[in-house]
Amino acid sequence: MSARTDAAHVVVVGHGMVGHRFVEALTARDDGGRFRVTVLSEEPRPAYDRVALSSFFDGADEAALGLPPLSGTPGVDLRLGVSAVSVDPARQVVVTSDGTSLRYDQLVLATGSYPFVPPVPGHDAPGCFVYRTLDDLEAIRSAAAAAGPALPRPSGEPVTGVVIGGGLLGLEAANALRLLGLAPHVVELAPHLMAVQVDEGGGALLGRLVTDLGVTVHCGSATARVLTDPVSGRVSGVELADGTRIDSEIVVFAAGVRPRDQLARAAGLEAGPRGGVAVDQSCRSVSDPRIWAVGEVAAVDGQVFGLVAPGYAMAETVADRLLDGPATFPGADLSTKLKLLGVDVASFGDAHGRTPGALSVVLNDPVRGAYGKLVVSDDARTLLGGILVGDASRYALLRPLVGSPLPADPAALLAPEGADDLRGSGSGLAALPDSAQICSCNAVTKGALLAAIGDGSATDVPGLKACTRAGTGCGSCVPTLKQLLTSAGVAQSKALCEHFAVSRAELFEIVAGTGIRTFSELVTRHGRGRGCDICKPAVASILASLHTGDHILDGERAALQDTNDRHLANMQRNGTYSVVPRIPGGEITPAKLKVIAEVAEDFGLYTKITGGQRIDLLGARLEELPAIWKRLTDAGFESGHAYGKALRTVKSCVGSTWCRYGVQDSVGLAIELELRYRGLRSPHKLKGGVSGCARECAEARSKDFGIIATEAGWNLYVGGNGGFRPRHAELLVSDVSTRELIAILDRFLMFYIRTADRLQRTAAWIEAMDGGLEHLRSVIVDDSLGICASLEGAMAAHIANYRDEWRAVLDDPGRLAKFASFVNAPDLPDPAISFTVERDQRIPAPARPLLPLEPK
Ligand SMILES: Cc1cc2nc3c(=O)[nH]c(=O)nc-3n(C[C@H](O)[C@H](O)[C@H](O)COP(=O)(O)OP(=O)(O)OC[C@H]3O[C@@H](n4cnc5c(N)ncnc54)[C@H](O)[C@@H]3O)c2cc1C
């Protein structure tokens, strides 16, 4: 509704995230047109998502960061590039930088913060930057380009960039420099990184993970001065208090922020003890009832907040008050979840255990790269807070539990398999009261979400976002929103995730059609935002399926992979890894068996024959993997891809070679197929089997593709699997020749890879297919869609480009360096992995107890 002619004039100073939210909240509720609003924006562009600012270096531009526009909102006058230069509270006038005097009825200060730059000598030399606005980031990008990161110094060292400050912003800035091709150094005064959010143990692991990613960390170090070139006056480096010198053309200050309260102070308004405009619980200035402050510039009862969620709560409070409501600032949840440089960090509730009597349960697993701490009440029943570093996957489920009874023993919740206890129906989300806050950025409760689902206002995640705002802040609650929708029985859209509105199959076609080879290009051109734990591995898999020749750990792809793929090994429950060499068809020579035995003995690995007819070597530490694989690949072994969503094994019986009943050479065919499809990345794992006769000793019908020999050739069955929901494969074609069989299998696998959903096994894929098995047969046998040639061509390309992933790591110093940090760190703290011996082999300690022989 447009403003009345007698509408009161609200002037908002600052069009940042919070000023914007305030205008949205006020205009949405001001049905009677009681107010007209003028917004003064010092920046030349409308408000944008500052929280996501760093995605600028991942390809997001101004448009991608933009917030819903105010232009066109009736009664709102947004003045870009115009600042408030003074306020006269007595006359109720704001003077702007373009010389206008604006009389206000109500004044809302939303001027945010400015970056604090320590006054060290040289801090203002050309080449010094701060990290707050889009303009700052553009300036850093230009300077990095001018510094020529592509051209190493004559010494061969890469060009460095120094970030002063190892907090949240400092690490974001370090990542930015890394993405710009510089070698970042982070200088932090505190003894560990992100001291506000994480404790010493979490900080130590964070430091190690960040160092592994190529960032040099100097903790407990003060910056003495910024060095400058005597001729140009430009930055040439940084000198630390202990005399260390770091050569660098770029210095970014990310040493904290201070409220931008100068305008208010000059107007005589009282400031808080740590700066900021002193306001009461309604966000009204304590000095003047017509002046309000929201966001980072406000000091509510003396406290300033550096996060967006409290700012939003203040904006809502003031909008309500202006409309005669009773709202008060509800306090702030300072929980944070971030992915910094690809490393998960989360901190929530009373993370530092300051509640009297609080107990802390810590699980520190430096080998797995995960640190978890849960702070619980003195009776260990109520969750008070926590810290997660390295793996924050359970943050979305744990944070809403703060203040509630724990669904399981805290140590069990932190254990790798503990997430199940949180997802279980009788605990975790299902057990949360309606008052539990699911979205802390926008203070949305479980009850509000269920109400929106229940009354049909929201039928999917975007709908829930639109009508409750949940998930529109940091986005960490989005998986929980999906869970709520699913548990309420609401059918989900086919969209891959928040960042891609298309299904996995459609995304596959986009990548195939455009030839895009990087996630950042894909998300920029065909998605939105920065990606998440759902789309990143899915895109990694699509890229790997389409470009077999590219290594999965090269370039930005490494950061897309999940933990197992990233280490080319499966992580086990005690944080060690498994090594599974490929043994095609289960056939192995005694000489190769000997090599496996020697490697297992030398590295103390537990050995076990798998159901897929190969040998699991378990208990390897991460840093041992390159040495183990060197021995194995030198002996002719290859990766068995036990860690990947890829072809695993093609199991076989001994077939006609040895068996009296065998009618075909099942071993020969199994080997041929396993070698043909090795390394083939797919939506889920793939298994095959070949039986030499109808007795089916290879259990081929429990595989994604199963082949059973007949007197006349081969029968091909598809869509079987073992596991949680066992399925028998169904007959697709019978009595085909080996050549026909291989052609149909090529098409089957490629059609599956192109069209299945993420993490959909072949059985579920066929079941979900319109027309089911009949349709599948018509497409890949009768070529009803005319795509068989292209499916076969895609498989031929895969086969031509295949290279063993582990050999490719060992042959390339750059790739090997991703593992070298572990190899070269013999002084790593004891990784706290302990073993015990059972049946003459090392197994994790403590061993899991056997069930009692008799029922209780
Ligand atoms: C890189 C980065 C990452 C971040 N990550 C997170 C995160 O993960 N989670 C989180 O909660 N928070 C994060 N933050 C902090 C979050 O962005 C801020 O808390 C939030 O933006 C504060 O909003 P605000 O409107 O109070 O201030 P700002 O967003 O700073 O907006 C204030 C605006 O007012 C303008 N202004 C100032 N003075 C005047 C004047 N006199 N006249 C006119 N205009 C004026 C400024 O130019 C600015 O545009 C991050 C910040 C940065 C920089």
JSON list of C-alpha atoms in Angstrom, two decimals, residues 178-344:
[
{"chain": "A", "resi": 178, "resn": "ARG", "atom": "CA", "xyz": [44.40, -18.59, -2.55]},
{"chain": "A", "resi": 179, "resn": "LEU", "atom": "CA", "xyz": [41.69, -18.50, -5.20]},
{"chain": "A", "resi": 180, "resn": "LEU", "atom": "CA", "xyz": [43.51, -15.55, -6.75]},
{"chain": "A", "resi": 181, "resn": "GLY", "atom": "CA", "xyz": [46.61, -17.71, -7.10]},
{"chain": "A", "resi": 182, "resn": "LEU", "atom": "CA", "xyz": [48.64, -16.25, -4.23]},
{"chain": "A", "resi": 183, "resn": "ALA", "atom": "CA", "xyz": [50.27, -18.24, -1.43]},
{"chain": "A", "resi": 184, "resn": "PRO", "atom": "CA", "xyz": [48.53, -16.89, 1.69]},
{"chain": "A", "resi": 185, "resn": "HIS", "atom": "CA", "xyz": [50.10, -16.31, 5.11]},
{"chain": "A", "resi": 186, "resn": "VAL", "atom": "CA", "xyz": [47.82, -15.66, 8.09]},
{"chain": "A", "resi": 187, "resn": "VAL", "atom": "CA", "xyz": [49.19, -13.74, 11.07]},
{"chain": "A", "resi": 188, "resn": "GLU", "atom": "CA", "xyz": [47.16, -14.16, 14.28]},
{"chain": "A", "resi": 189, "resn": "LEU", "atom": "CA", "xyz": [47.86, -12.70, 17.68]},
{"chain": "A", "resi": 190, "resn": "ALA", "atom": "CA", "xyz": [45.96, -15.39, 19.61]},
{"chain": "A", "resi": 191, "resn": "PRO", "atom": "CA", "xyz": [47.59, -18.80, 20.13]},
{"chain": "A", "resi": 192, "resn": "HIS", "atom": "CA", "xyz": [45.16, -20.46, 17.70]},
{"chain": "A", "resi": 193, "resn": "LEU", "atom": "CA", "xyz": [42.85, -19.62, 14.81]},
{"chain": "A", "resi": 194, "resn": "MET", "atom": "CA", "xyz": [39.22, -18.51, 15.26]},
{"chain": "A", "resi": 195, "resn": "ALA", "atom": "CA", "xyz": [39.69, -18.05, 18.96]},
{"chain": "A", "resi": 196, "resn": "VAL", "atom": "CA", "xyz": [36.21, -16.51, 19.37]},
{"chain": "A", "resi": 197, "resn": "GLN", "atom": "CA", "xyz": [34.42, -19.56, 18.00]},
{"chain": "A", "resi": 198, "resn": "VAL", "atom": "CA", "xyz": [36.63, -22.55, 18.77]},
{"chain": "A", "resi": 199, "resn": "ASP", "atom": "CA", "xyz": [38.74, -23.74, 21.68]},
{"chain": "A", "resi": 200, "resn": "GLU", "atom": "CA", "xyz": [42.38, -24.72, 21.73]},
{"chain": "A", "resi": 201, "resn": "GLY", "atom": "CA", "xyz": [41.83, -28.31, 20.56]},
{"chain": "A", "resi": 202, "resn": "GLY", "atom": "CA", "xyz": [39.56, -27.28, 17.69]},
{"chain": "A", "resi": 203, "resn": "GLY", "atom": "CA", "xyz": [41.90, -24.41, 16.84]},
{"chain": "A", "resi": 204, "resn": "ALA", "atom": "CA", "xyz": [44.90, -26.75, 16.69]},
{"chain": "A", "resi": 205, "resn": "LEU", "atom": "CA", "xyz": [43.16, -29.06, 14.23]},
{"chain": "A", "resi": 206, "resn": "LEU", "atom": "CA", "xyz": [41.83, -26.12, 12.23]},
{"chain": "A", "resi": 207, "resn": "GLY", "atom": "CA", "xyz": [45.39, -24.78, 12.00]},
{"chain": "A", "resi": 208, "resn": "ARG", "atom": "CA", "xyz": [46.59, -28.12, 10.69]},
{"chain": "A", "resi": 209, "resn": "LEU", "atom": "CA", "xyz": [43.80, -28.54, 8.15]},
{"chain": "A", "resi": 210, "resn": "VAL", "atom": "CA", "xyz": [44.29, -25.01, 6.90]},
{"chain": "A", "resi": 211, "resn": "THR", "atom": "CA", "xyz": [48.06, -25.51, 6.66]},
{"chain": "A", "resi": 212, "resn": "ASP", "atom": "CA", "xyz": [47.46, -28.68, 4.65]},
{"chain": "A", "resi": 213, "resn": "LEU", "atom": "CA", "xyz": [45.56, -26.53, 2.18]},
{"chain": "A", "resi": 214, "resn": "GLY", "atom": "CA", "xyz": [48.61, -24.37, 1.53]},
{"chain": "A", "resi": 215, "resn": "VAL", "atom": "CA", "xyz": [48.05, -21.53, 4.00]},
{"chain": "A", "resi": 216, "resn": "THR", "atom": "CA", "xyz": [51.03, -20.65, 6.19]},
{"chain": "A", "resi": 217, "resn": "VAL", "atom": "CA", "xyz": [49.76, -19.90, 9.67]},
{"chain": "A", "resi": 218, "resn": "HIS", "atom": "CA", "xyz": [51.64, -17.71, 12.19]},
{"chain": "A", "resi": 219, "resn": "CYS", "atom": "CA", "xyz": [49.70, -17.91, 15.47]},
{"chain": "A", "resi": 220, "resn": "GLY", "atom": "CA", "xyz": [50.77, -16.10, 18.63]},
{"chain": "A", "resi": 221, "resn": "SER", "atom": "CA", "xyz": [52.45, -13.52, 16.35]},
{"chain": "A", "resi": 222, "resn": "ALA", "atom": "CA", "xyz": [52.09, -9.76, 16.37]},
{"chain": "A", "resi": 223, "resn": "THR", "atom": "CA", "xyz": [52.62, -7.66, 13.26]},
{"chain": "A", "resi": 224, "resn": "ALA", "atom": "CA", "xyz": [55.39, -5.14, 13.93]},
{"chain": "A", "resi": 225, "resn": "ARG", "atom": "CA", "xyz": [55.11, -3.21, 10.66]},
{"chain": "A", "resi": 226, "resn": "VAL", "atom": "CA", "xyz": [54.18, -3.33, 7.03]},
{"chain": "A", "resi": 227, "resn": "LEU", "atom": "CA", "xyz": [57.34, -3.07, 4.92]},
{"chain": "A", "resi": 228, "resn": "THR", "atom": "CA", "xyz": [57.32, -0.79, 1.89]},
{"chain": "A", "resi": 229, "resn": "ASP", "atom": "CA", "xyz": [59.44, -0.45, -1.18]},
{"chain": "A", "resi": 230, "resn": "PRO", "atom": "CA", "xyz": [61.62, 2.67, -0.75]},
{"chain": "A", "resi": 231, "resn": "VAL", "atom": "CA", "xyz": [61.16, 3.68, -4.40]},
{"chain": "A", "resi": 232, "resn": "SER", "atom": "CA", "xyz": [57.47, 2.98, -5.12]},
{"chain": "A", "resi": 233, "resn": "GLY", "atom": "CA", "xyz": [56.22, 3.26, -1.54]},
{"chain": "A", "resi": 234, "resn": "ARG", "atom": "CA", "xyz": [54.13, 0.13, -2.16]},
{"chain": "A", "resi": 235, "resn": "VAL", "atom": "CA", "xyz": [53.84, -2.79, 0.23]},
{"chain": "A", "resi": 236, "resn": "SER", "atom": "CA", "xyz": [56.78, -5.17, -0.01]},
{"chain": "A", "resi": 237, "resn": "GLY", "atom": "CA", "xyz": [56.13, -7.38, 3.01]},
{"chain": "A", "resi": 238, "resn": "VAL", "atom": "CA", "xyz": [55.35, -7.66, 6.68]},
{"chain": "A", "resi": 239, "resn": "GLU", "atom": "CA", "xyz": [57.66, -7.86, 9.68]},
{"chain": "A", "resi": 240, "resn": "LEU", "atom": "CA", "xyz": [56.45, -9.76, 12.73]},
{"chain": "A", "resi": 241, "resn": "ALA", "atom": "CA", "xyz": [57.34, -8.86, 16.31]},
{"chain": "A", "resi": 242, "resn": "ASP", "atom": "CA", "xyz": [59.83, -11.76, 16.50]},
{"chain": "A", "resi": 243, "resn": "GLY", "atom": "CA", "xyz": [61.70, -10.39, 13.47]},
{"chain": "A", "resi": 244, "resn": "THR", "atom": "CA", "xyz": [60.25, -12.82, 10.91]},
{"chain": "A", "resi": 245, "resn": "ARG", "atom": "CA", "xyz": [59.82, -11.16, 7.52]},
{"chain": "A", "resi": 246, "resn": "ILE", "atom": "CA", "xyz": [57.27, -12.25, 4.96]},
{"chain": "A", "resi": 247, "resn": "ASP", "atom": "CA", "xyz": [57.71, -10.86, 1.44]},
{"chain": "A", "resi": 248, "resn": "SER", "atom": "CA", "xyz": [54.39, -9.84, -0.01]},
{"chain": "A", "resi": 249, "resn": "GLU", "atom": "CA", "xyz": [52.85, -7.36, -2.41]},
{"chain": "A", "resi": 250, "resn": "ILE", "atom": "CA", "xyz": [49.44, -7.57, -0.73]},
{"chain": "A", "resi": 251, "resn": "VAL", "atom": "CA", "xyz": [48.39, -7.20, 2.89]},
{"chain": "A", "resi": 252, "resn": "VAL", "atom": "CA", "xyz": [44.76, -7.67, 3.91]},
{"chain": "A", "resi": 253, "resn": "PHE", "atom": "CA", "xyz": [43.69, -6.47, 7.35]},
{"chain": "A", "resi": 254, "resn": "ALA", "atom": "CA", "xyz": [40.98, -8.70, 8.81]},
{"chain": "A", "resi": 255, "resn": "ALA", "atom": "CA", "xyz": [41.61, -7.96, 12.46]},
{"chain": "A", "resi": 256, "resn": "GLY", "atom": "CA", "xyz": [38.05, -7.35, 13.57]},
{"chain": "A", "resi": 257, "resn": "VAL", "atom": "CA", "xyz": [35.45, -4.64, 13.14]},
{"chain": "A", "resi": 258, "resn": "ARG", "atom": "CA", "xyz": [34.28, -1.61, 15.11]},
{"chain": "A", "resi": 259, "resn": "PRO", "atom": "CA", "xyz": [30.78, -0.08, 15.07]},
{"chain": "A", "resi": 260, "resn": "ARG", "atom": "CA", "xyz": [30.40, 2.90, 12.71]},
{"chain": "A", "resi": 261, "resn": "ASP", "atom": "CA", "xyz": [29.06, 5.19, 15.41]},
{"chain": "A", "resi": 262, "resn": "GLN", "atom": "CA", "xyz": [30.85, 8.43, 14.44]},
{"chain": "A", "resi": 263, "resn": "LEU", "atom": "CA", "xyz": [27.69, 10.03, 13.02]},
{"chain": "A", "resi": 264, "resn": "ALA", "atom": "CA", "xyz": [25.80, 9.26, 16.23]},
{"chain": "A", "resi": 265, "resn": "ARG", "atom": "CA", "xyz": [28.60, 10.40, 18.52]},
{"chain": "A", "resi": 266, "resn": "ALA", "atom": "CA", "xyz": [28.92, 13.67, 16.60]},
{"chain": "A", "resi": 267, "resn": "ALA", "atom": "CA", "xyz": [25.18, 14.15, 17.13]},
{"chain": "A", "resi": 268, "resn": "GLY", "atom": "CA", "xyz": [25.70, 13.78, 20.87]},
{"chain": "A", "resi": 269, "resn": "LEU", "atom": "CA", "xyz": [24.10, 10.32, 21.19]},
{"chain": "A", "resi": 270, "resn": "GLU", "atom": "CA", "xyz": [25.41, 8.13, 23.98]},
{"chain": "A", "resi": 271, "resn": "ALA", "atom": "CA", "xyz": [27.70, 5.26, 22.95]},
{"chain": "A", "resi": 272, "resn": "GLY", "atom": "CA", "xyz": [28.03, 1.80, 24.48]},
{"chain": "A", "resi": 273, "resn": "PRO", "atom": "CA", "xyz": [31.11, 0.87, 26.54]},
{"chain": "A", "resi": 274, "resn": "ARG", "atom": "CA", "xyz": [32.63, -0.89, 23.52]},
{"chain": "A", "resi": 275, "resn": "GLY", "atom": "CA", "xyz": [31.30, 1.63, 21.05]},
{"chain": "A", "resi": 276, "resn": "GLY", "atom": "CA", "xyz": [28.06, 1.52, 19.11]},
{"chain": "A", "resi": 277, "resn": "VAL", "atom": "CA", "xyz": [24.91, 3.53, 19.62]},
{"chain": "A", "resi": 278, "resn": "ALA", "atom": "CA", "xyz": [23.61, 2.79, 23.11]},
{"chain": "A", "resi": 279, "resn": "VAL", "atom": "CA", "xyz": [20.06, 1.44, 22.74]},
{"chain": "A", "resi": 280, "resn": "ASP", "atom": "CA", "xyz": [17.60, -0.27, 25.06]},
{"chain": "A", "resi": 281, "resn": "GLN", "atom": "CA", "xyz": [15.84, -3.61, 24.58]},
{"chain": "A", "resi": 282, "resn": "SER", "atom": "CA", "xyz": [13.56, -2.04, 21.96]},
{"chain": "A", "resi": 283, "resn": "CYS", "atom": "CA", "xyz": [16.63, -0.80, 20.02]},
{"chain": "A", "resi": 284, "resn": "ARG", "atom": "CA", "xyz": [15.69, 2.80, 20.77]},
{"chain": "A", "resi": 285, "resn": "SER", "atom": "CA", "xyz": [18.58, 5.16, 21.48]},
{"chain": "A", "resi": 286, "resn": "VAL", "atom": "CA", "xyz": [18.89, 5.86, 25.19]},
{"chain": "A", "resi": 287, "resn": "SER", "atom": "CA", "xyz": [19.56, 9.52, 24.28]},
{"chain": "A", "resi": 288, "resn": "ASP", "atom": "CA", "xyz": [16.68, 10.29, 21.91]},
{"chain": "A", "resi": 289, "resn": "PRO", "atom": "CA", "xyz": [13.30, 8.53, 21.60]},
{"chain": "A", "resi": 290, "resn": "ARG", "atom": "CA", "xyz": [13.07, 9.33, 17.87]},
{"chain": "A", "resi": 291, "resn": "ILE", "atom": "CA", "xyz": [16.35, 7.61, 17.03]},
{"chain": "A", "resi": 292, "resn": "TRP", "atom": "CA", "xyz": [16.85, 3.87, 16.76]},
{"chain": "A", "resi": 293, "resn": "ALA", "atom": "CA", "xyz": [19.89, 1.75, 15.93]},
{"chain": "A", "resi": 294, "resn": "VAL", "atom": "CA", "xyz": [19.99, -1.72, 14.39]},
{"chain": "A", "resi": 295, "resn": "GLY", "atom": "CA", "xyz": [22.67, -4.18, 13.27]},
{"chain": "A", "resi": 296, "resn": "GLU", "atom": "CA", "xyz": [26.35, -3.95, 13.97]},
{"chain": "A", "resi": 297, "resn": "VAL", "atom": "CA", "xyz": [26.19, -0.28, 14.96]},
{"chain": "A", "resi": 298, "resn": "ALA", "atom": "CA", "xyz": [23.76, -0.93, 17.82]},
{"chain": "A", "resi": 299, "resn": "ALA", "atom": "CA", "xyz": [24.90, -1.61, 21.38]},
{"chain": "A", "resi": 300, "resn": "VAL", "atom": "CA", "xyz": [21.91, -3.30, 23.02]},
{"chain": "A", "resi": 301, "resn": "ASP", "atom": "CA", "xyz": [22.34, -2.90, 26.75]},
{"chain": "A", "resi": 302, "resn": "GLY", "atom": "CA", "xyz": [26.01, -2.27, 26.03]},
{"chain": "A", "resi": 303, "resn": "GLN", "atom": "CA", "xyz": [26.59, -5.31, 23.81]},
{"chain": "A", "resi": 304, "resn": "VAL", "atom": "CA", "xyz": [27.46, -5.11, 20.13]},
{"chain": "A", "resi": 305, "resn": "PHE", "atom": "CA", "xyz": [26.98, -8.05, 17.76]},
{"chain": "A", "resi": 306, "resn": "GLY", "atom": "CA", "xyz": [29.08, -8.94, 14.74]},
{"chain": "A", "resi": 307, "resn": "LEU", "atom": "CA", "xyz": [26.67, -11.39, 13.12]},
{"chain": "A", "resi": 308, "resn": "VAL", "atom": "CA", "xyz": [23.71, -10.85, 10.88]},
{"chain": "A", "resi": 309, "resn": "ALA", "atom": "CA", "xyz": [21.08, -12.84, 12.83]},
{"chain": "A", "resi": 310, "resn": "PRO", "atom": "CA", "xyz": [21.00, -10.49, 15.84]},
{"chain": "A", "resi": 311, "resn": "GLY", "atom": "CA", "xyz": [20.84, -7.57, 13.40]},
{"chain": "A", "resi": 312, "resn": "TYR", "atom": "CA", "xyz": [17.77, -9.07, 11.74]},
{"chain": "A", "resi": 313, "resn": "ALA", "atom": "CA", "xyz": [16.14, -9.53, 15.12]},
{"chain": "A", "resi": 314, "resn": "MET", "atom": "CA", "xyz": [16.78, -5.84, 15.87]},
{"chain": "A", "resi": 315, "resn": "ALA", "atom": "CA", "xyz": [15.32, -4.81, 12.50]},
{"chain": "A", "resi": 316, "resn": "GLU", "atom": "CA", "xyz": [12.15, -6.78, 13.22]},
{"chain": "A", "resi": 317, "resn": "THR", "atom": "CA", "xyz": [11.97, -5.27, 16.71]},
{"chain": "A", "resi": 318, "resn": "VAL", "atom": "CA", "xyz": [12.15, -1.67, 15.48]},
{"chain": "A", "resi": 319, "resn": "ALA", "atom": "CA", "xyz": [9.63, -2.29, 12.67]},
{"chain": "A", "resi": 320, "resn": "ASP", "atom": "CA", "xyz": [7.24, -3.71, 15.24]},
{"chain": "A", "resi": 321, "resn": "ARG", "atom": "CA", "xyz": [7.80, -0.81, 17.64]},
{"chain": "A", "resi": 322, "resn": "LEU", "atom": "CA", "xyz": [7.17, 1.84, 14.99]},
{"chain": "A", "resi": 323, "resn": "LEU", "atom": "CA", "xyz": [3.85, 0.13, 14.34]},
{"chain": "A", "resi": 324, "resn": "ASP", "atom": "CA", "xyz": [3.08, 0.35, 18.07]},
{"chain": "A", "resi": 325, "resn": "GLY", "atom": "CA", "xyz": [4.03, -3.26, 18.79]},
{"chain": "A", "resi": 326, "resn": "PRO", "atom": "CA", "xyz": [5.58, -4.50, 22.03]},
{"chain": "A", "resi": 327, "resn": "ALA", "atom": "CA", "xyz": [8.63, -6.28, 20.56]},
{"chain": "A", "resi": 328, "resn": "THR", "atom": "CA", "xyz": [11.92, -6.42, 22.37]},
{"chain": "A", "resi": 329, "resn": "PHE", "atom": "CA", "xyz": [15.26, -7.70, 21.16]},
{"chain": "A", "resi": 330, "resn": "PRO", "atom": "CA", "xyz": [15.09, -11.42, 21.92]},
{"chain": "A", "resi": 331, "resn": "GLY", "atom": "CA", "xyz": [18.83, -11.86, 22.44]},
{"chain": "A", "resi": 332, "resn": "ALA", "atom": "CA", "xyz": [21.12, -13.56, 20.00]},
{"chain": "A", "resi": 333, "resn": "ASP", "atom": "CA", "xyz": [22.12, -17.05, 19.09]},
{"chain": "A", "resi": 334, "resn": "LEU", "atom": "CA", "xyz": [25.76, -16.64, 18.14]},
{"chain": "A", "resi": 335, "resn": "SER", "atom": "CA", "xyz": [26.01, -20.08, 16.53]},
{"chain": "A", "resi": 336, "resn": "THR", "atom": "CA", "xyz": [28.16, -20.17, 13.43]},
{"chain": "A", "resi": 337, "resn": "LYS", "atom": "CA", "xyz": [28.72, -22.79, 10.78]},
{"chain": "A", "resi": 338, "resn": "LEU", "atom": "CA", "xyz": [31.17, -22.13, 8.04]},
{"chain": "A", "resi": 339, "resn": "LYS", "atom": "CA", "xyz": [33.12, -23.87, 5.39]},
{"chain": "A", "resi": 340, "resn": "LEU", "atom": "CA", "xyz": [36.42, -22.07, 5.37]},
{"chain": "A", "resi": 341, "resn": "LEU", "atom": "CA", "xyz": [38.89, -23.07, 2.70]},
{"chain": "A", "resi": 342, "resn": "GLY", "atom": "CA", "xyz": [36.88, -26.28, 2.39]},
{"chain": "A", "resi": 343, "resn": "VAL", "atom": "CA", "xyz": [37.18, -26.99, 6.12]},
{"chain": "A", "resi": 344, "resn": "ASP", "atom": "CA", "xyz": [33.98, -27.29, 8.16]}
]
